[in-house]
Amino acid sequence: MKKIALALVALTAAATPAFAQDDTAPFNGAHVSAVVGYDILDLNTAGVDNPDGLAYGVNLGYDLQRGNVLVGIEGEVTESTAELKAGNTVVASASRDLYVGGRLGYVLGNTAIYGKAGYTNARIESSVGNENGDGFRVGGGVERKLGQNLFGKVEYRYSNYEGDVTRHQAVAGLGVRF
């Protein structure tokens, strides 16, 4: 998965000169956004409640728009407030989640509809130690241009990690395109 993500980054960097900046395409260029939303971890453990909470973080990316087609790469770092409790004691909590991947979409005026996929790595912190889990993420979203450089977006994403731990997130974001 790491090799695929690195190949996506290298391919986009190599293709950038061939796809010169088009000022009439609203989704061209680098962007940064803050994201926040609902996060639920499914630990796939009988008798254990699935922790849920608030996901929040930052997303960075670069998009190329040609006609109505949108192709991009992105990376993201998020945290979560999801905790697993035994009584009033926190025994485990979701921590940082790293993501790198690509997205492919269709542009309709100032709105883009897209799907995304890539590599993700999440950390679970517990009283017995911290665990990192590698996995993959798939999802989709809608992004809308709100002004000259400002945009808003909503996404749903599903992640599957080692140990059959899964994550569902619904997030909204507000960002700036450069």
Tab-separated table of N, CA and C in Angstrom:
chain	number	residue	atom	x	y	z
A	1	MET	N	0.802	-1.182	0.000
A	1	MET	CA	0.000	0.000	0.000
A	1	MET	C	0.857	1.262	0.000
A	2	LYS	N	1.956	1.236	0.776
A	2	LYS	CA	2.822	2.408	0.833
A	2	LYS	C	3.432	2.680	-0.540
A	3	LYS	N	3.794	1.614	-1.259
A	3	LYS	CA	4.386	1.777	-2.590
A	3	LYS	C	3.372	2.372	-3.560
A	4	ILE	N	2.096	1.976	-3.444
A	4	ILE	CA	1.049	2.518	-4.315
A	4	ILE	C	0.880	4.007	-4.054
A	5	ALA	N	0.840	4.388	-2.773
A	5	ALA	CA	0.682	5.797	-2.415
A	5	ALA	C	1.852	6.626	-2.941
A	6	LEU	N	3.067	6.127	-2.785
A	6	LEU	CA	4.239	6.844	-3.278
A	6	LEU	C	4.224	6.939	-4.800
A	7	ALA	N	3.755	5.897	-5.455
A	7	ALA	CA	3.663	5.923	-6.916
A	7	ALA	C	2.654	6.969	-7.375
A	8	LEU	N	1.533	7.110	-6.660
A	8	LEU	CA	0.541	8.141	-6.989
A	8	LEU	C	1.152	9.537	-6.874
A	9	VAL	N	1.901	9.768	-5.810
A	9	VAL	CA	2.541	11.069	-5.601
A	9	VAL	C	3.542	11.343	-6.716
A	10	ALA	N	4.384	10.374	-7.043
A	10	ALA	CA	5.396	10.545	-8.084
A	10	ALA	C	4.756	10.767	-9.453
A	11	LEU	N	3.693	10.020	-9.751
A	11	LEU	CA	3.017	10.151	-11.040
A	11	LEU	C	2.402	11.537	-11.186
A	12	THR	N	1.751	12.024	-10.150
A	12	THR	CA	1.137	13.342	-10.214
A	12	THR	C	2.189	14.427	-10.330
A	13	ALA	N	3.281	14.307	-9.585
A	13	ALA	CA	4.358	15.303	-9.664
A	13	ALA	C	4.964	15.328	-11.065
A	14	ALA	N	5.142	14.163	-11.666
A	14	ALA	CA	5.714	14.090	-13.014
A	14	ALA	C	4.748	14.642	-14.058
A	15	ALA	N	3.444	14.473	-13.844
A	15	ALA	CA	2.449	14.904	-14.819
A	15	ALA	C	2.097	16.381	-14.684
A	16	THR	N	2.449	17.013	-13.600
A	16	THR	CA	2.047	18.393	-13.354
A	16	THR	C	2.452	19.345	-14.477
A	17	PRO	N	3.696	19.313	-14.998
A	17	PRO	CA	4.021	20.229	-16.092
A	17	PRO	C	3.164	19.990	-17.332
A	18	ALA	N	2.779	18.753	-17.594
A	18	ALA	CA	1.958	18.453	-18.757
A	18	ALA	C	0.542	18.998	-18.591
A	19	PHE	N	0.105	19.166	-17.367
A	19	PHE	CA	-1.211	19.701	-17.074
A	19	PHE	C	-1.041	21.127	-16.558
A	20	ALA	N	-0.718	22.051	-17.450
A	20	ALA	CA	-0.472	23.432	-17.019
A	20	ALA	C	-1.715	23.989	-16.335
A	21	GLN	N	-1.508	24.913	-15.405
A	21	GLN	CA	-2.591	25.510	-14.633
A	21	GLN	C	-3.612	26.154	-15.568
A	22	ASP	N	-4.890	25.848	-15.368
A	22	ASP	CA	-5.988	26.414	-16.139
A	22	ASP	C	-6.804	27.280	-15.185
A	23	ASP	N	-6.733	28.606	-15.356
A	23	ASP	CA	-7.405	29.515	-14.433
A	23	ASP	C	-8.918	29.420	-14.508
A	24	THR	N	-9.456	28.862	-15.574
A	24	THR	CA	-10.912	28.740	-15.684
A	24	THR	C	-11.436	27.474	-15.002
A	25	ALA	N	-10.554	26.576	-14.605
A	25	ALA	CA	-10.949	25.342	-13.922
A	25	ALA	C	-10.947	25.593	-12.413
A	26	PRO	N	-12.124	25.549	-11.764
A	26	PRO	CA	-12.184	25.922	-10.341
A	26	PRO	C	-11.512	24.948	-9.376
A	27	PHE	N	-11.141	23.761	-9.831
A	27	PHE	CA	-10.587	22.768	-8.918
A	27	PHE	C	-9.128	22.436	-9.193
A	28	ASN	N	-8.402	23.327	-9.878
A	28	ASN	CA	-6.978	23.129	-10.132
A	28	ASN	C	-6.139	23.652	-8.979
A	29	GLY	N	-5.050	22.937	-8.675
A	29	GLY	CA	-4.058	23.461	-7.767
A	29	GLY	C	-4.028	22.835	-6.391
A	30	ALA	N	-3.126	23.384	-5.573
A	30	ALA	CA	-2.940	22.904	-4.207
A	30	ALA	C	-4.072	23.410	-3.324
A	31	HIS	N	-4.366	22.649	-2.273
A	31	HIS	CA	-5.409	23.063	-1.342
A	31	HIS	C	-5.108	22.537	0.053
A	32	VAL	N	-5.664	23.236	1.045
A	32	VAL	CA	-5.590	22.823	2.439
A	32	VAL	C	-6.973	23.043	3.045
A	33	SER	N	-7.401	22.106	3.893
A	33	SER	CA	-8.709	22.251	4.535
A	33	SER	C	-8.681	21.679	5.944
A	34	ALA	N	-9.525	22.242	6.780
A	34	ALA	CA	-9.775	21.702	8.113
A	34	ALA	C	-11.001	20.803	7.994
A	35	VAL	N	-10.965	19.641	8.653
A	35	VAL	CA	-12.101	18.715	8.616
A	35	VAL	C	-12.539	18.393	10.044
A	36	VAL	N	-13.841	18.162	10.197
A	36	VAL	CA	-14.404	17.787	11.487
A	36	VAL	C	-15.661	16.953	11.226
A	37	GLY	N	-15.896	15.944	12.069
A	37	GLY	CA	-17.078	15.123	11.872
A	37	GLY	C	-17.188	13.974	12.847
A	38	TYR	N	-18.094	13.076	12.549
A	38	TYR	CA	-18.411	11.931	13.391
A	38	TYR	C	-17.505	10.757	13.046
A	39	ASP	N	-16.997	10.071	14.079
A	39	ASP	CA	-16.048	8.975	13.920
A	39	ASP	C	-16.511	7.799	14.771
A	40	ILE	N	-16.642	6.613	14.177
A	40	ILE	CA	-16.981	5.417	14.946
A	40	ILE	C	-16.038	4.292	14.553
A	41	LEU	N	-15.454	3.657	15.559
A	41	LEU	CA	-14.574	2.506	15.368
A	41	LEU	C	-15.361	1.239	15.664
A	42	ASP	N	-15.275	0.272	14.785
A	42	ASP	CA	-15.873	-1.042	15.026
A	42	ASP	C	-14.721	-1.989	15.335
A	43	LEU	N	-14.611	-2.393	16.591
A	43	LEU	CA	-13.511	-3.239	17.037
A	43	LEU	C	-13.755	-4.714	16.737
A	44	ASN	N	-14.950	-5.049	16.248
A	44	ASN	CA	-15.314	-6.430	15.929
A	44	ASN	C	-15.002	-7.379	17.083
A	45	THR	N	-15.360	-6.938	18.290
A	45	THR	CA	-15.152	-7.732	19.499
A	45	THR	C	-16.497	-7.905	20.189
A	46	ALA	N	-16.935	-9.147	20.308
A	46	ALA	CA	-18.228	-9.430	20.927
A	46	ALA	C	-18.274	-8.913	22.358
A	47	GLY	N	-19.390	-8.273	22.714
A	47	GLY	CA	-19.586	-7.786	24.073
A	47	GLY	C	-18.920	-6.460	24.375
A	48	VAL	N	-18.252	-5.857	23.408
A	48	VAL	CA	-17.577	-4.574	23.610
A	48	VAL	C	-18.275	-3.514	22.767
A	49	ASP	N	-18.661	-2.414	23.420
A	49	ASP	CA	-19.271	-1.308	22.680
A	49	ASP	C	-18.247	-0.672	21.752
A	50	ASN	N	-18.711	-0.241	20.591
A	50	ASN	CA	-17.824	0.425	19.645
A	50	ASN	C	-17.675	1.891	20.036
A	51	PRO	N	-16.455	2.360	20.257
A	51	PRO	CA	-16.261	3.755	20.639
A	51	PRO	C	-16.572	4.699	19.474
A	52	ASP	N	-17.152	5.845	19.808
A	52	ASP	CA	-17.400	6.869	18.804
A	52	ASP	C	-17.058	8.223	19.388
A	53	GLY	N	-16.894	9.195	18.514
A	53	GLY	CA	-16.533	10.528	18.974
A	53	GLY	C	-16.370	11.486	17.814
A	54	LEU	N	-15.641	12.538	18.063
A	54	LEU	CA	-15.411	13.595	17.103
A	54	LEU	C	-14.059	13.378	16.419
A	55	ALA	N	-14.062	13.415	15.092
A	55	ALA	CA	-12.814	13.378	14.319
A	55	ALA	C	-12.519	14.804	13.870
A	56	TYR	N	-11.242	15.208	13.930
A	56	TYR	CA	-10.869	16.554	13.500
A	56	TYR	C	-9.425	16.522	13.016
A	57	GLY	N	-9.133	17.359	12.023
A	57	GLY	CA	-7.773	17.381	11.509
A	57	GLY	C	-7.599	18.291	10.320
A	58	VAL	N	-6.523	18.029	9.574
A	58	VAL	CA	-6.171	18.846	8.414
A	58	VAL	C	-5.906	17.952	7.206
A	59	ASN	N	-6.316	18.430	6.034
A	59	ASN	CA	-6.171	17.718	4.772
A	59	ASN	C	-5.387	18.614	3.812
A	60	LEU	N	-4.391	18.035	3.127
A	60	LEU	CA	-3.598	18.746	2.120
A	60	LEU	C	-3.695	17.979	0.818
A	61	GLY	N	-3.716	18.693	-0.300
A	61	GLY	CA	-3.794	17.973	-1.558
A	61	GLY	C	-3.447	18.827	-2.759
A	62	TYR	N	-3.495	18.178	-3.908
A	62	TYR	CA	-3.269	18.842	-5.184
A	62	TYR	C	-4.182	18.205	-6.213
A	63	ASP	N	-4.922	19.034	-6.940
A	63	ASP	CA	-5.872	18.544	-7.939
A	63	ASP	C	-5.528	19.062	-9.322
A	64	LEU	N	-5.858	18.258	-10.317
A	64	LEU	CA	-5.760	18.632	-11.727
A	64	LEU	C	-7.148	18.443	-12.325
A	65	GLN	N	-7.672	19.506	-12.935
A	65	GLN	CA	-8.967	19.418	-13.593
A	65	GLN	C	-8.776	19.601	-15.089
A	66	ARG	N	-9.278	18.680	-15.866
A	66	ARG	CA	-9.262	18.746	-17.322
A	66	ARG	C	-10.678	18.532	-17.799
A	67	GLY	N	-11.272	19.589	-18.325
A	67	GLY	CA	-12.681	19.506	-18.703
A	67	GLY	C	-13.493	19.269	-17.439
A	68	ASN	N	-14.287	18.203	-17.459
A	68	ASN	CA	-15.107	17.873	-16.291
A	68	ASN	C	-14.470	16.817	-15.397
A	69	VAL	N	-13.262	16.384	-15.720
A	69	VAL	CA	-12.608	15.318	-14.952
A	69	VAL	C	-11.649	15.920	-13.927
A	70	LEU	N	-11.726	15.401	-12.705
A	70	LEU	CA	-10.877	15.839	-11.607
A	70	LEU	C	-10.037	14.658	-11.136
A	71	VAL	N	-8.709	14.863	-11.049
A	71	VAL	CA	-7.785	13.851	-10.534
A	71	VAL	C	-6.927	14.543	-9.481
A	72	GLY	N	-6.758	13.893	-8.335
A	72	GLY	CA	-5.972	14.534	-7.293
A	72	GLY	C	-5.299	13.561	-6.358
A	73	ILE	N	-4.344	14.089	-5.602
A	73	ILE	CA	-3.705	13.340	-4.523
A	73	ILE	C	-3.953	14.129	-3.240
A	74	GLU	N	-3.947	13.415	-2.108
A	74	GLU	CA	-4.166	14.104	-0.850
A	74	GLU	C	-3.554	13.335	0.306
A	75	GLY	N	-3.289	14.064	1.362
A	75	GLY	CA	-2.817	13.491	2.604
A	75	GLY	C	-3.607	14.119	3.739
A	76	GLU	N	-3.741	13.375	4.821
A	76	GLU	CA	-4.541	13.891	5.927
A	76	GLU	C	-4.021	13.374	7.255
A	77	VAL	N	-4.123	14.212	8.271
A	77	VAL	CA	-3.818	13.839	9.647
A	77	VAL	C	-5.038	14.226	10.477
A	78	THR	N	-5.613	13.250	11.178
A	78	THR	CA	-6.749	13.535	12.046
A	78	THR	C	-6.524	12.926	13.423
A	79	GLU	N	-7.250	13.439	14.385
A	79	GLU	CA	-7.329	12.918	15.743
A	79	GLU	C	-8.782	12.550	15.992
A	80	SER	N	-9.034	11.826	17.082
A	80	SER	CA	-10.394	11.421	17.426
A	80	SER	C	-10.578	11.470	18.936
A	81	THR	N	-11.804	11.768	19.337
A	81	THR	CA	-12.142	11.741	20.759
A	81	THR	C	-12.786	10.419	21.161
A	82	ALA	N	-12.870	9.442	20.254
A	82	ALA	CA	-13.515	8.153	20.545
A	82	ALA	C	-12.750	7.413	21.638
A	83	GLU	N	-13.499	6.955	22.666
A	83	GLU	CA	-12.888	6.250	23.787
A	83	GLU	C	-13.692	5.009	24.148
A	84	LEU	N	-12.987	3.987	24.592
A	84	LEU	CA	-13.604	2.765	25.111
A	84	LEU	C	-13.461	2.804	26.624
A	85	LYS	N	-14.602	2.730	27.315
A	85	LYS	CA	-14.578	2.840	28.774
A	85	LYS	C	-15.063	1.559	29.431
A	86	ALA	N	-14.518	1.295	30.618
A	86	ALA	CA	-14.996	0.244	31.510
A	86	ALA	C	-15.443	0.985	32.764
A	87	GLY	N	-16.741	1.176	32.894
A	87	GLY	CA	-17.238	2.036	33.962
A	87	GLY	C	-16.881	3.464	33.629
A	88	ASN	N	-16.198	4.139	34.539
A	88	ASN	CA	-15.754	5.514	34.295
A	88	ASN	C	-14.298	5.591	33.870
A	89	THR	N	-13.655	4.445	33.677
A	89	THR	CA	-12.241	4.404	33.338
A	89	THR	C	-12.043	4.203	31.837
A	90	VAL	N	-11.239	5.058	31.217
A	90	VAL	CA	-10.900	4.907	29.798
A	90	VAL	C	-9.846	3.811	29.689
A	91	VAL	N	-10.162	2.741	28.935
A	91	VAL	CA	-9.203	1.648	28.765
A	91	VAL	C	-8.521	1.695	27.402
A	92	ALA	N	-9.144	2.403	26.444
A	92	ALA	CA	-8.536	2.558	25.122
A	92	ALA	C	-9.153	3.785	24.455
A	93	SER	N	-8.355	4.420	23.599
A	93	SER	CA	-8.869	5.571	22.864
A	93	SER	C	-8.275	5.593	21.464
A	94	ALA	N	-9.084	6.064	20.534
A	94	ALA	CA	-8.603	6.257	19.170
A	94	ALA	C	-7.678	7.460	19.186
A	95	SER	N	-6.592	7.373	18.468
A	95	SER	CA	-5.646	8.474	18.425
A	95	SER	C	-5.513	8.935	16.981
A	96	ARG	N	-4.333	9.317	16.576
A	96	ARG	CA	-4.133	9.888	15.252
A	96	ARG	C	-4.418	8.872	14.147
A	97	ASP	N	-4.838	9.420	13.021
A	97	ASP	CA	-5.103	8.624	11.830
A	97	ASP	C	-4.414	9.330	10.670
A	98	LEU	N	-3.512	8.636	9.988
A	98	LEU	CA	-2.785	9.185	8.848
A	98	LEU	C	-3.352	8.590	7.569
A	99	TYR	N	-3.462	9.399	6.526
A	99	TYR	CA	-4.015	8.926	5.257
A	99	TYR	C	-3.273	9.574	4.102
A	100	VAL	N	-3.006	8.792	3.055
A	100	VAL	CA	-2.502	9.307	1.791
A	100	VAL	C	-3.175	8.526	0.675
A	101	GLY	N	-3.673	9.244	-0.316
A	101	GLY	CA	-4.384	8.549	-1.390
A	101	GLY	C	-4.694	9.470	-2.546
A	102	GLY	N	-5.573	8.980	-3.387
A	102	GLY	CA	-5.963	9.728	-4.571
A	102	GLY	C	-7.462	9.880	-4.646
A	103	ARG	N	-7.870	10.800	-5.491
A	103	ARG	CA	-9.299	10.965	-5.716
A	103	ARG	C	-9.556	11.198	-7.191
A	104	LEU	N	-10.726	10.776	-7.633
A	104	LEU	CA	-11.152	10.892	-9.015
A	104	LEU	C	-12.582	11.387	-9.001
A	105	GLY	N	-12.847	12.448	-9.772
A	105	GLY	CA	-14.183	13.012	-9.699
A	105	GLY	C	-14.671	13.596	-11.001
A	106	TYR	N	-15.884	14.132	-10.910
A	106	TYR	CA	-16.555	14.767	-12.039
A	106	TYR	C	-16.994	16.147	-11.589
A	107	VAL	N	-16.683	17.172	-12.396
A	107	VAL	CA	-16.985	18.558	-12.053
A	107	VAL	C	-18.212	19.023	-12.825
A	108	LEU	N	-19.138	19.613	-12.079
A	108	LEU	CA	-20.338	20.217	-12.655
A	108	LEU	C	-20.371	21.677	-12.210
A	109	GLY	N	-19.857	22.590	-13.026
A	109	GLY	CA	-19.800	24.003	-12.644
A	109	GLY	C	-18.858	24.211	-11.478
A	110	ASN	N	-19.398	24.687	-10.353
A	110	ASN	CA	-18.597	24.937	-9.156
A	110	ASN	C	-18.692	23.814	-8.140
A	111	THR	N	-19.149	22.648	-8.560
A	111	THR	CA	-19.304	21.496	-7.675
A	111	THR	C	-18.569	20.296	-8.256
A	112	ALA	N	-17.857	19.573	-7.394
A	112	ALA	CA	-17.170	18.341	-7.798
A	112	ALA	C	-17.720	17.190	-6.959
A	113	ILE	N	-17.998	16.082	-7.610
A	113	ILE	CA	-18.404	14.836	-6.950
A	113	ILE	C	-17.255	13.866	-7.175
A	114	TYR	N	-16.777	13.213	-6.095
A	114	TYR	CA	-15.575	12.402	-6.242
A	114	TYR	C	-15.604	11.155	-5.367
A	115	GLY	N	-14.777	10.201	-5.779
A	115	GLY	CA	-14.482	9.022	-4.983
A	115	GLY	C	-13.020	9.092	-4.594
A	116	LYS	N	-12.656	8.396	-3.518
A	116	LYS	CA	-11.277	8.432	-3.050
A	116	LYS	C	-10.864	7.066	-2.545
A	117	ALA	N	-9.557	6.795	-2.581
A	117	ALA	CA	-9.016	5.532	-2.072
A	117	ALA	C	-7.546	5.733	-1.748
A	118	GLY	N	-7.080	4.992	-0.727
A	118	GLY	CA	-5.672	5.090	-0.388
A	118	GLY	C	-5.303	4.317	0.859
A	119	TYR	N	-4.095	4.560	1.311
A	119	TYR	CA	-3.504	3.905	2.481
A	119	TYR	C	-3.827	4.713	3.735
A	120	THR	N	-4.107	4.035	4.846
A	120	THR	CA	-4.339	4.701	6.114
A	120	THR	C	-3.641	3.938	7.238
A	121	ASN	N	-3.263	4.657	8.277
A	121	ASN	CA	-2.627	4.059	9.447
A	121	ASN	C	-3.203	4.733	10.679
A	122	ALA	N	-3.788	3.941	11.559
A	122	ALA	CA	-4.414	4.480	12.767
A	122	ALA	C	-3.701	3.978	14.007
A	123	ARG	N	-3.755	4.781	15.049
A	123	ARG	CA	-3.174	4.410	16.336
A	123	ARG	C	-4.292	4.288	17.365
A	124	ILE	N	-4.260	3.189	18.129
A	124	ILE	CA	-5.148	2.984	19.273
A	124	ILE	C	-4.256	2.998	20.511
A	125	GLU	N	-4.564	3.881	21.454
A	125	GLU	CA	-3.803	3.964	22.697
A	125	GLU	C	-4.598	3.270	23.797
A	126	SER	N	-3.912	2.427	24.573
A	126	SER	CA	-4.611	1.712	25.646
A	126	SER	C	-3.729	1.609	26.883
A	127	SER	N	-4.325	1.109	27.946
A	127	SER	CA	-3.597	0.965	29.206
A	127	SER	C	-2.509	-0.100	29.120
A	128	VAL	N	-2.570	-0.965	28.104
A	128	VAL	CA	-1.554	-2.013	27.950
A	128	VAL	C	-0.549	-1.688	26.848
A	129	GLY	N	-0.679	-0.516	26.223
A	129	GLY	CA	0.249	-0.125	25.167
A	129	GLY	C	-0.462	0.454	23.969
A	130	ASN	N	0.303	1.008	23.070
A	130	ASN	CA	-0.246	1.613	21.866
A	130	ASN	C	-0.053	0.671	20.684
A	131	GLU	N	-1.045	0.643	19.794
A	131	GLU	CA	-0.984	-0.197	18.600
A	131	GLU	C	-1.241	0.655	17.363
A	132	ASN	N	-0.445	0.444	16.327
A	132	ASN	CA	-0.673	1.062	15.025
A	132	ASN	C	-1.210	0.000	14.092
A	133	GLY	N	-2.190	0.372	13.285
A	133	GLY	CA	-2.757	-0.564	12.324
A	133	GLY	C	-2.748	0.003	10.923
A	134	ASP	N	-2.180	-0.739	9.980
A	134	ASP	CA	-2.198	-0.352	8.575
A	134	ASP	C	-3.516	-0.786	7.957
A	135	GLY	N	-3.947	-0.048	6.926
A	135	GLY	CA	-5.185	-0.420	6.258
A	135	GLY	C	-5.413	0.370	4.993
A	136	PHE	N	-6.639	0.308	4.506
A	136	PHE	CA	-7.023	1.056	3.314
A	136	PHE	C	-8.280	1.850	3.614
A	137	ARG	N	-8.457	2.926	2.884
A	137	ARG	CA	-9.640	3.773	3.015
A	137	ARG	C	-10.273	3.955	1.645
A	138	VAL	N	-11.586	3.921	1.602
A	138	VAL	CA	-12.365	4.280	0.426
A	138	VAL	C	-13.449	5.250	0.882
A	139	GLY	N	-13.891	6.079	-0.018
A	139	GLY	CA	-14.937	7.018	0.353
A	139	GLY	C	-15.377	7.845	-0.823
A	140	GLY	N	-16.201	8.820	-0.534
A	140	GLY	CA	-16.701	9.706	-1.560
A	140	GLY	C	-17.156	11.006	-0.949
A	141	GLY	N	-17.294	12.017	-1.800
A	141	GLY	CA	-17.707	13.303	-1.279
A	141	GLY	C	-18.154	14.259	-2.356
A	142	VAL	N	-18.561	15.425	-1.871
A	142	VAL	CA	-18.976	16.529	-2.729
A	142	VAL	C	-18.229	17.763	-2.242
A	143	GLU	N	-17.618	18.468	-3.185
A	143	GLU	CA	-16.894	19.692	-2.866
A	143	GLU	C	-17.511	20.825	-3.669
A	144	ARG	N	-17.690	21.978	-3.028
A	144	ARG	CA	-18.323	23.131	-3.670
A	144	ARG	C	-17.447	24.369	-3.498
A	145	LYS	N	-17.192	25.055	-4.607
A	145	LYS	CA	-16.453	26.307	-4.569
A	145	LYS	C	-17.366	27.369	-3.962
A	146	LEU	N	-16.877	28.086	-2.918
A	146	LEU	CA	-17.690	29.072	-2.207
A	146	LEU	C	-17.274	30.513	-2.500
A	147	GLY	N	-16.169	30.698	-3.147
A	147	GLY	CA	-15.658	32.031	-3.463
A	147	GLY	C	-14.442	31.887	-4.337
A	148	GLN	N	-13.665	32.952	-4.456
A	148	GLN	CA	-12.480	32.924	-5.310
A	148	GLN	C	-11.570	31.734	-4.999
A	149	ASN	N	-11.209	31.538	-3.724
A	149	ASN	CA	-10.319	30.443	-3.347
A	149	ASN	C	-10.900	29.547	-2.269
A	150	LEU	N	-12.053	29.872	-1.721
A	150	LEU	CA	-12.656	29.153	-0.613
A	150	LEU	C	-13.554	28.023	-1.108
A	151	PHE	N	-13.524	26.880	-0.403
A	151	PHE	CA	-14.418	25.775	-0.756
A	151	PHE	C	-14.896	25.058	0.503
A	152	GLY	N	-16.006	24.376	0.376
A	152	GLY	CA	-16.536	23.525	1.434
A	152	GLY	C	-16.733	22.132	0.882
A	153	LYS	N	-16.717	21.122	1.768
A	153	LYS	CA	-16.895	19.756	1.310
A	153	LYS	C	-17.532	18.913	2.403
A	154	VAL	N	-18.180	17.838	1.984
A	154	VAL	CA	-18.685	16.810	2.890
A	154	VAL	C	-18.238	15.467	2.325
A	155	GLU	N	-17.882	14.526	3.226
A	155	GLU	CA	-17.381	13.214	2.805
A	155	GLU	C	-17.890	12.126	3.731
A	156	TYR	N	-18.005	10.947	3.156
A	156	TYR	CA	-18.134	9.726	3.945
A	156	TYR	C	-16.912	8.891	3.605
A	157	ARG	N	-16.295	8.251	4.621
A	157	ARG	CA	-15.173	7.353	4.337
A	157	ARG	C	-15.217	6.130	5.246
A	158	TYR	N	-14.779	5.032	4.668
A	158	TYR	CA	-14.714	3.741	5.349
A	158	TYR	C	-13.260	3.296	5.340
A	159	SER	N	-12.745	2.900	6.508
A	159	SER	CA	-11.370	2.398	6.606
A	159	SER	C	-11.398	1.003	7.204
A	160	ASN	N	-10.509	0.142	6.718
A	160	ASN	CA	-10.376	-1.215	7.237
A	160	ASN	C	-8.913	-1.427	7.587
A	161	TYR	N	-8.675	-1.760	8.878
A	161	TYR	CA	-7.310	-1.911	9.385
A	161	TYR	C	-7.019	-3.371	9.720
A	162	GLU	N	-5.771	-3.635	10.038
A	162	GLU	CA	-5.364	-4.957	10.503
A	162	GLU	C	-6.226	-5.362	11.707
A	163	GLY	N	-6.385	-6.659	11.904
A	163	GLY	CA	-7.174	-7.152	13.030
A	163	GLY	C	-8.663	-6.980	12.820
A	164	ASP	N	-9.081	-6.702	11.578
A	164	ASP	CA	-10.491	-6.518	11.214
A	164	ASP	C	-11.149	-5.371	11.974
A	165	VAL	N	-10.367	-4.363	12.356
A	165	VAL	CA	-10.915	-3.141	12.946
A	165	VAL	C	-11.328	-2.238	11.783
A	166	THR	N	-12.538	-1.703	11.849
A	166	THR	CA	-13.026	-0.821	10.790
A	166	THR	C	-13.420	0.522	11.377
A	167	ARG	N	-13.511	1.497	10.504
A	167	ARG	CA	-13.857	2.856	10.933
A	167	ARG	C	-14.787	3.468	9.895
A	168	HIS	N	-15.814	4.148	10.397
A	168	HIS	CA	-16.734	4.910	9.551
A	168	HIS	C	-16.655	6.365	9.990
A	169	GLN	N	-16.536	7.266	9.018
A	169	GLN	CA	-16.467	8.687	9.332
A	169	GLN	C	-17.335	9.476	8.362
A	170	ALA	N	-18.035	10.448	8.891
A	170	ALA	CA	-18.754	11.442	8.092
A	170	ALA	C	-18.197	12.789	8.513
A	171	VAL	N	-17.570	13.502	7.581
A	171	VAL	CA	-16.894	14.743	7.931
A	171	VAL	C	-17.314	15.875	6.989
A	172	ALA	N	-17.136	17.086	7.473
A	172	ALA	CA	-17.298	18.283	6.668
A	172	ALA	C	-15.989	19.048	6.730
A	173	GLY	N	-15.703	19.792	5.685
A	173	GLY	CA	-14.456	20.543	5.656
A	173	GLY	C	-14.631	21.908	5.050
A	174	LEU	N	-13.750	22.812	5.435
A	174	LEU	CA	-13.691	24.154	4.883
A	174	LEU	C	-12.231	24.403	4.526
A	175	GLY	N	-11.993	24.842	3.286
A	175	GLY	CA	-10.614	24.968	2.858
A	175	GLY	C	-10.338	26.113	1.907
A	176	VAL	N	-9.056	26.208	1.548
A	176	VAL	CA	-8.555	27.230	0.651
A	176	VAL	C	-7.758	26.557	-0.453
A	177	ARG	N	-7.986	26.995	-1.680
A	177	ARG	CA	-7.232	26.503	-2.835
A	177	ARG	C	-6.252	27.604	-3.265
A	178	PHE	N	-5.008	27.207	-3.557
A	178	PHE	CA	-3.958	28.165	-3.915
A	178	PHE	C	-3.761	28.242	-5.412
